[in-house]
Every structure is written in C-alpha cells, then in structure tokens.
Amino acid sequence: MANLKFGLTAASLFAQNKRVAGLLAPVFALRRDGDLGIGDTMAVCEAIDFCARNGFAVLQTLPIHETVGDHSPYNPISSRALSPALLTISEHTVPGLQQADADAAAPADWLERLREGNVKFASVQPLKIQILMAAHREFQRTGSAQLQQEFARFMADNNDWLPAYTLFRLLVRLYEGNPDWTEWRPAHQSPARAEAWFASHHDQAWLAKEREGFAYIQWVAWRQWRHVRAHADAASVMLMGEMS
C-alpha cells in the first residue's frame, strides 16, 4: 500500500538492546463504544493511547489484510488489500458517508446483537461493505474536488496491484463470496479472460462502478491506517506487525 508502511518500526528500538514492554492484540478484538461489533481503526488509536499512558513502547497486531470465508488473519485474499471489516464507519472517517444510510443499514436493535459476544464476521463484513459502497456512490456525486483528486492519485499510485485486485474482488462478490477461482467459469479463471469478459459485459457500466467501489474502500482503508500511524508516531508508540 503506497506510503502506508504500517508496522515493523520497532527494529531500531530493539537494536539498542533495551528492554521494552508491548501489547499484542488482534485488531478485531479491540472493541470500543460505538463500534459495529468488531475492533476498528478508532479502537486501535484508543489502544495506542492506552499504551502511551501505561508505558508500553510497542503495539503489535495480527495481519490486517482482507479475508473472505473463514476470516483467519493468516488467510488473506490479497497481500496488499486491507480489511474493510476493520474500518471505522463514521462521517468523519469515510468520505461521502451519510449517517442516515449507515443507520438504515445497521438499526439499533441489530447493532446491539452484533456487539454481543464473539465477532460475527459473516454479518459484520458484508454490513460494512454495504455501507462503504453506499458512501462511494455518494462520494461520486458530492465529493469535493480535492478528495476526488486524492482518490485518483491513490488509484494511479497503486496501479501495479489495484486493477487486478478490484476485478478479483468484484468476481468474488458475483460468486456470493466464494474466492476459489478454480470453481469459477472458465471466462473468469485468468486475469486476461476476466478483463475481456468485463470489457464486453452488457452491464459494463454497473460493473465498473462496483469495481471502483472496491478501489474506494481501499482508499478509505489507506487513509484510516495512515491516520493510525500518525497517531502512534505522535504518542511515541511503535507499531509492529506479527514476527515469524
């Protein structure tokens, strides 16, 4: 992910041979008031503040890449794409988001159930994608010129992986969440054939909007995790990915 460089910043500290204390937690477990039943980037910022208050020099997380199916952090569908499930859903953090759309998608009585017990990935991730896709449609209509330009730069800067990812992610959606491309139609089983199918589809305009929606979600993720990194730097807390 361009310019994000999330994690693995503690090496210089360890090289000084000093003892340090740290906190290890999967992001999905960092719950907070107002979440949608799963830990998110705002909860990570709260964990950073906790570390700073209590003398922890490092906050270490499990992988934060996008998953489908069993939702194990060790079974991502991409080495670059970040998880939509871990994003904060608010008007402040998601350009184009209308709170009324989020409230309609996640009524209070359902949110109460989602927030109880274990993370309900099978409900939480589709819910967040639904809200983010609605935000993308609104962003297309009403987003400021500055943010539109930032989104365009993000897509250009990540052109080495984003087109292939968004096409794959679109096909996963069309196959009802099944990422096993070996079970797909032959026309979808290679990037070249899938691009040809996409270009000639009778509803190509709709597919293009959906595909761009997945790029938009990754842009939102990039913006939120960049903020997390800046928050950690300001608090003098090192962020670290899992070490093998």
mmCIF file of C-alpha atoms in Angstrom:
data_model
loop_
_atom_site.group_PDB
_atom_site.id
_atom_site.type_symbol
_atom_site.label_atom_id
_atom_site.label_comp_id
_atom_site.label_asym_id
_atom_site.label_seq_id
_atom_site.Cartn_x
_atom_site.Cartn_y
_atom_site.Cartn_z
ATOM 1 C CA MET A 1 0.000 0.000 0.000
ATOM 2 C CA ALA A 2 1.600 3.240 -1.166
ATOM 3 C CA ASN A 3 3.268 5.288 1.563
ATOM 4 C CA LEU A 4 1.488 3.459 4.378
ATOM 5 C CA LYS A 5 4.422 1.427 5.763
ATOM 6 C CA PHE A 6 2.326 0.087 8.622
ATOM 7 C CA GLY A 7 4.315 -1.760 11.267
ATOM 8 C CA LEU A 8 7.813 -3.121 11.748
ATOM 9 C CA THR A 9 9.140 0.184 13.117
ATOM 10 C CA ALA A 10 10.411 -1.275 16.405
ATOM 11 C CA ALA A 11 13.628 -2.750 14.991
ATOM 12 C CA SER A 12 15.665 0.370 15.733
ATOM 13 C CA LEU A 13 14.440 0.317 19.323
ATOM 14 C CA PHE A 14 15.310 -3.343 19.790
ATOM 15 C CA ALA A 15 18.743 -2.760 18.255
ATOM 16 C CA GLN A 16 19.578 -0.599 21.267
ATOM 17 C CA ASN A 17 19.372 -3.746 23.470
ATOM 18 C CA LYS A 18 16.905 -2.085 25.801
ATOM 19 C CA ARG A 19 14.084 -3.912 27.497
ATOM 20 C CA VAL A 20 10.690 -2.733 26.303
ATOM 21 C CA ALA A 21 7.125 -3.675 27.134
ATOM 22 C CA GLY A 22 4.486 -4.085 24.484
ATOM 23 C CA LEU A 23 0.886 -5.042 23.868
ATOM 24 C CA LEU A 24 -0.127 -7.709 21.339
ATOM 25 C CA ALA A 25 -3.757 -7.792 20.237
ATOM 26 C CA PRO A 26 -5.656 -8.634 17.043
ATOM 27 C CA VAL A 27 -7.433 -5.551 15.775
ATOM 28 C CA PHE A 28 -10.793 -7.332 15.642
ATOM 29 C CA ALA A 29 -10.615 -7.832 19.436
ATOM 30 C CA LEU A 30 -10.037 -4.156 20.290
ATOM 31 C CA ARG A 31 -13.631 -3.233 20.997
ATOM 32 C CA ARG A 32 -14.882 0.255 21.775
ATOM 33 C CA ASP A 33 -18.122 2.116 22.449
ATOM 34 C CA GLY A 34 -19.935 2.743 19.179
ATOM 35 C CA ASP A 35 -18.248 0.046 17.105
ATOM 36 C CA LEU A 36 -20.150 -2.203 14.706
ATOM 37 C CA GLY A 37 -19.380 -5.430 16.507
ATOM 38 C CA ILE A 38 -15.663 -5.601 15.712
ATOM 39 C CA GLY A 39 -12.481 -3.708 16.519
ATOM 40 C CA ASP A 40 -11.609 -0.927 14.094
ATOM 41 C CA THR A 41 -9.061 1.773 13.386
ATOM 42 C CA MET A 42 -10.528 4.079 16.024
ATOM 43 C CA ALA A 43 -10.149 1.303 18.579
ATOM 44 C CA VAL A 44 -6.503 0.940 17.520
ATOM 45 C CA CYS A 45 -5.983 4.632 18.272
ATOM 46 C CA GLU A 46 -7.524 4.063 21.711
ATOM 47 C CA ALA A 47 -5.136 1.132 22.236
ATOM 48 C CA ILE A 48 -2.233 3.387 21.254
ATOM 49 C CA ASP A 49 -3.350 5.882 23.899
ATOM 50 C CA PHE A 50 -3.556 3.049 26.447
ATOM 51 C CA CYS A 51 -0.005 2.014 25.582
ATOM 52 C CA ALA A 52 1.259 5.576 25.933
ATOM 53 C CA ARG A 53 -0.421 6.019 29.333
ATOM 54 C CA ASN A 54 0.929 2.758 30.711
ATOM 55 C CA GLY A 55 4.483 2.768 29.433
ATOM 56 C CA PHE A 56 4.132 0.251 26.600
ATOM 57 C CA ALA A 57 6.552 1.091 23.817
ATOM 58 C CA VAL A 58 5.106 -1.234 21.172
ATOM 59 C CA LEU A 59 1.632 -2.127 19.921
ATOM 60 C CA GLN A 60 1.748 -5.311 17.872
ATOM 61 C CA THR A 61 -1.170 -6.634 15.821
ATOM 62 C CA LEU A 62 -2.052 -9.670 13.758
ATOM 63 C CA PRO A 63 -2.290 -9.186 9.962
ATOM 64 C CA ILE A 64 -4.888 -6.633 8.859
ATOM 65 C CA HIS A 65 -5.375 -7.775 5.256
ATOM 66 C CA GLU A 66 -8.749 -8.538 3.714
ATOM 67 C CA THR A 67 -10.157 -12.013 4.279
ATOM 68 C CA VAL A 68 -13.174 -13.902 2.970
ATOM 69 C CA GLY A 69 -14.654 -17.155 4.235
ATOM 70 C CA ASP A 70 -13.002 -18.341 7.443
ATOM 71 C CA HIS A 71 -11.693 -14.809 8.175
ATOM 72 C CA SER A 72 -8.405 -16.084 9.598
ATOM 73 C CA PRO A 73 -5.868 -13.228 9.521
ATOM 74 C CA TYR A 74 -3.467 -15.788 8.040
ATOM 75 C CA ASN A 75 -5.715 -16.497 5.051
ATOM 76 C CA PRO A 76 -5.971 -13.176 3.182
ATOM 77 C CA ILE A 77 -7.229 -12.869 -0.385
ATOM 78 C CA SER A 78 -4.544 -10.282 -1.176
ATOM 79 C CA SER A 79 -1.080 -9.377 0.053
ATOM 80 C CA ARG A 80 -1.926 -5.685 -0.377
ATOM 81 C CA ALA A 81 -5.634 -5.117 0.230
ATOM 82 C CA LEU A 82 -6.669 -4.086 3.751
ATOM 83 C CA SER A 83 -9.715 -5.440 5.549
ATOM 84 C CA PRO A 84 -12.959 -3.470 5.161
ATOM 85 C CA ALA A 85 -14.202 -5.090 8.377
ATOM 86 C CA LEU A 86 -11.596 -3.207 10.428
ATOM 87 C CA LEU A 87 -12.532 0.262 9.185
ATOM 88 C CA THR A 88 -14.217 2.892 11.317
ATOM 89 C CA ILE A 89 -17.630 3.793 9.948
ATOM 90 C CA SER A 90 -18.330 7.470 10.544
ATOM 91 C CA GLU A 91 -18.889 10.621 8.532
ATOM 92 C CA HIS A 92 -15.528 11.899 9.774
ATOM 93 C CA THR A 93 -13.540 8.883 8.570
ATOM 94 C CA VAL A 94 -15.392 7.823 5.400
ATOM 95 C CA PRO A 95 -15.684 10.497 2.679
ATOM 96 C CA GLY A 96 -19.208 10.566 1.281
ATOM 97 C CA LEU A 97 -20.786 8.639 4.138
ATOM 98 C CA GLN A 98 -24.277 9.741 5.095
ATOM 99 C CA GLN A 99 -25.037 8.767 8.683
ATOM 100 C CA ALA A 100 -28.653 8.138 7.747
ATOM 101 C CA ASP A 101 -27.508 5.430 5.304
ATOM 102 C CA ALA A 102 -25.384 3.789 7.988
ATOM 103 C CA ASP A 103 -28.227 3.928 10.491
ATOM 104 C CA ALA A 104 -30.650 2.407 7.989
ATOM 105 C CA ALA A 105 -28.232 -0.432 7.198
ATOM 106 C CA ALA A 106 -27.495 -1.121 10.867
ATOM 107 C CA PRO A 107 -30.565 -0.428 13.040
ATOM 108 C CA ALA A 108 -30.005 -0.159 16.778
ATOM 109 C CA ASP A 109 -31.621 -3.465 17.705
ATOM 110 C CA TRP A 110 -29.350 -5.356 15.302
ATOM 111 C CA LEU A 111 -26.238 -3.459 16.391
ATOM 112 C CA GLU A 112 -26.983 -4.468 19.971
ATOM 113 C CA ARG A 113 -26.810 -8.118 18.937
ATOM 114 C CA LEU A 114 -23.717 -7.647 16.777
ATOM 115 C CA ARG A 115 -21.894 -6.121 19.732
ATOM 116 C CA GLU A 116 -22.561 -9.105 21.999
ATOM 117 C CA GLY A 117 -20.046 -11.938 22.350
ATOM 118 C CA ASN A 118 -17.703 -13.060 19.601
ATOM 119 C CA VAL A 119 -17.189 -11.133 16.373
ATOM 120 C CA LYS A 120 -19.843 -12.134 13.847
ATOM 121 C CA PHE A 121 -17.712 -11.820 10.728
ATOM 122 C CA ALA A 122 -20.370 -13.257 8.408
ATOM 123 C CA SER A 123 -22.624 -10.313 9.237
ATOM 124 C CA VAL A 124 -20.192 -7.533 10.135
ATOM 125 C CA GLN A 125 -18.051 -7.582 6.979
ATOM 126 C CA PRO A 126 -20.982 -7.556 4.493
ATOM 127 C CA LEU A 127 -22.602 -4.802 6.560
ATOM 128 C CA LYS A 128 -19.531 -2.592 6.389
ATOM 129 C CA ILE A 129 -19.080 -3.229 2.670
ATOM 130 C CA GLN A 130 -22.736 -2.303 2.085
ATOM 131 C CA ILE A 131 -22.279 0.976 3.961
ATOM 132 C CA LEU A 132 -18.961 1.735 2.244
ATOM 133 C CA MET A 133 -20.412 1.058 -1.204
ATOM 134 C CA ALA A 134 -23.263 3.467 -0.449
ATOM 135 C CA ALA A 135 -20.677 6.030 0.685
ATOM 136 C CA HIS A 136 -18.794 5.538 -2.590
ATOM 137 C CA ARG A 137 -21.921 6.278 -4.619
ATOM 138 C CA GLU A 138 -22.493 9.457 -2.615
ATOM 139 C CA PHE A 139 -18.816 10.383 -2.911
ATOM 140 C CA GLN A 140 -19.057 10.080 -6.695
ATOM 141 C CA ARG A 141 -21.898 12.616 -6.660
ATOM 142 C CA THR A 142 -20.850 15.072 -3.977
ATOM 143 C CA GLY A 143 -17.172 14.525 -3.084
ATOM 144 C CA SER A 144 -15.021 17.633 -3.064
ATOM 145 C CA ALA A 145 -12.617 18.224 -5.926
ATOM 146 C CA GLN A 146 -9.679 17.891 -3.543
ATOM 147 C CA LEU A 147 -10.786 14.473 -2.293
ATOM 148 C CA GLN A 148 -11.683 13.323 -5.796
ATOM 149 C CA GLN A 149 -8.138 14.211 -6.870
ATOM 150 C CA GLU A 150 -6.690 12.388 -3.868
ATOM 151 C CA PHE A 151 -8.678 9.262 -4.765
ATOM 152 C CA ALA A 152 -7.491 9.474 -8.375
ATOM 153 C CA ARG A 153 -3.869 9.814 -7.207
ATOM 154 C CA PHE A 154 -4.309 6.801 -4.934
ATOM 155 C CA MET A 155 -5.533 4.682 -7.837
ATOM 156 C CA ALA A 156 -2.661 5.869 -10.051
ATOM 157 C CA ASP A 157 -0.051 5.269 -7.343
ATOM 158 C CA ASN A 158 -1.353 1.732 -6.747
ATOM 159 C CA ASN A 159 -1.906 0.759 -10.351
ATOM 160 C CA ASP A 160 0.532 -2.142 -10.021
ATOM 161 C CA TRP A 161 -1.966 -4.158 -7.951
ATOM 162 C CA LEU A 162 -5.297 -2.342 -7.621
ATOM 163 C CA PRO A 163 -6.864 -3.197 -11.045
ATOM 164 C CA ALA A 164 -6.228 -6.933 -10.619
ATOM 165 C CA TYR A 165 -7.475 -6.831 -7.027
ATOM 166 C CA THR A 166 -10.663 -4.927 -7.817
ATOM 167 C CA LEU A 167 -11.538 -7.282 -10.671
ATOM 168 C CA PHE A 168 -10.915 -10.302 -8.443
ATOM 169 C CA ARG A 169 -12.933 -8.738 -5.618
ATOM 170 C CA LEU A 170 -15.788 -7.956 -8.000
ATOM 171 C CA LEU A 171 -15.862 -11.584 -9.124
ATOM 172 C CA VAL A 172 -15.811 -12.813 -5.522
ATOM 173 C CA ARG A 173 -18.885 -10.666 -4.944
ATOM 174 C CA LEU A 174 -20.616 -12.055 -8.044
ATOM 175 C CA TYR A 175 -19.852 -15.584 -6.841
ATOM 176 C CA GLU A 176 -21.563 -14.872 -3.494
ATOM 177 C CA GLY A 177 -18.314 -14.586 -1.550
ATOM 178 C CA ASN A 178 -16.556 -17.622 -2.991
ATOM 179 C CA PRO A 179 -12.858 -16.709 -3.582
ATOM 180 C CA ASP A 180 -11.909 -20.126 -5.015
ATOM 181 C CA TRP A 181 -11.329 -19.093 -8.627
ATOM 182 C CA THR A 182 -10.811 -22.731 -9.664
ATOM 183 C CA GLU A 183 -14.571 -23.196 -9.242
ATOM 184 C CA TRP A 184 -15.462 -20.178 -11.381
ATOM 185 C CA ARG A 185 -16.451 -20.144 -15.025
ATOM 186 C CA PRO A 186 -13.504 -20.583 -17.445
ATOM 187 C CA ALA A 187 -14.051 -16.995 -18.622
ATOM 188 C CA HIS A 188 -13.121 -15.798 -15.114
ATOM 189 C CA GLN A 189 -10.156 -18.041 -14.367
ATOM 190 C CA SER A 190 -7.348 -15.857 -15.708
ATOM 191 C CA PRO A 191 -6.812 -12.089 -15.488
ATOM 192 C CA ALA A 192 -6.791 -11.675 -19.269
ATOM 193 C CA ARG A 193 -10.014 -13.627 -19.814
ATOM 194 C CA ALA A 194 -11.693 -11.900 -16.887
ATOM 195 C CA GLU A 195 -10.745 -8.458 -18.238
ATOM 196 C CA ALA A 196 -12.157 -9.426 -21.645
ATOM 197 C CA TRP A 197 -15.383 -10.586 -20.004
ATOM 198 C CA PHE A 198 -15.570 -7.336 -18.039
ATOM 199 C CA ALA A 199 -14.980 -5.156 -21.117
ATOM 200 C CA SER A 200 -17.682 -6.878 -23.173
ATOM 201 C CA HIS A 201 -20.321 -7.303 -20.465
ATOM 202 C CA HIS A 202 -23.760 -5.929 -21.360
ATOM 203 C CA ASP A 203 -23.936 -4.139 -17.988
ATOM 204 C CA GLN A 204 -20.336 -2.982 -18.012
ATOM 205 C CA ALA A 205 -21.179 0.475 -16.624
ATOM 206 C CA TRP A 206 -22.695 -1.001 -13.472
ATOM 207 C CA LEU A 207 -19.808 -3.436 -13.065
ATOM 208 C CA ALA A 208 -17.315 -0.573 -13.443
ATOM 209 C CA LYS A 209 -18.994 1.354 -10.622
ATOM 210 C CA GLU A 210 -18.933 -1.695 -8.375
ATOM 211 C CA ARG A 211 -15.296 -2.319 -9.242
ATOM 212 C CA GLU A 212 -14.354 1.269 -8.470
ATOM 213 C CA GLY A 213 -16.210 0.869 -5.188
ATOM 214 C CA PHE A 214 -13.648 -1.695 -4.077
ATOM 215 C CA ALA A 215 -10.847 0.712 -5.009
ATOM 216 C CA TYR A 216 -12.627 3.385 -2.976
ATOM 217 C CA ILE A 217 -12.777 1.061 0.049
ATOM 218 C CA GLN A 218 -9.026 0.520 -0.195
ATOM 219 C CA TRP A 219 -8.506 4.280 -0.409
ATOM 220 C CA VAL A 220 -10.575 4.743 2.742
ATOM 221 C CA ALA A 221 -8.534 1.998 4.407
ATOM 222 C CA TRP A 222 -5.272 3.671 3.360
ATOM 223 C CA ARG A 223 -6.440 6.999 4.759
ATOM 224 C CA GLN A 224 -7.561 5.486 8.084
ATOM 225 C CA TRP A 225 -4.428 3.398 8.660
ATOM 226 C CA ARG A 226 -2.238 6.356 7.707
ATOM 227 C CA HIS A 227 -4.019 8.284 10.465
ATOM 228 C CA VAL A 228 -3.363 5.407 12.876
ATOM 229 C CA ARG A 229 0.332 5.535 12.026
ATOM 230 C CA ALA A 230 0.458 9.303 12.577
ATOM 231 C CA HIS A 231 -1.368 8.897 15.897
ATOM 232 C CA ALA A 232 1.156 6.284 17.018
ATOM 233 C CA ASP A 233 4.099 8.464 15.976
ATOM 234 C CA ALA A 234 2.676 11.400 17.949
ATOM 235 C CA ALA A 235 2.271 9.169 21.015
ATOM 236 C CA SER A 236 5.796 7.677 20.597
ATOM 237 C CA VAL A 237 4.329 4.181 20.356
ATOM 238 C CA MET A 238 5.870 1.761 17.857
ATOM 239 C CA LEU A 239 3.507 -0.160 15.558
ATOM 240 C CA MET A 240 4.545 -3.655 14.655
ATOM 241 C CA GLY A 241 3.224 -6.470 12.517
ATOM 242 C CA GLU A 242 3.496 -10.071 13.555
ATOM 243 C CA MET A 243 7.006 -11.541 13.524
ATOM 244 C CA SER A 244 7.596 -15.094 12.298
#
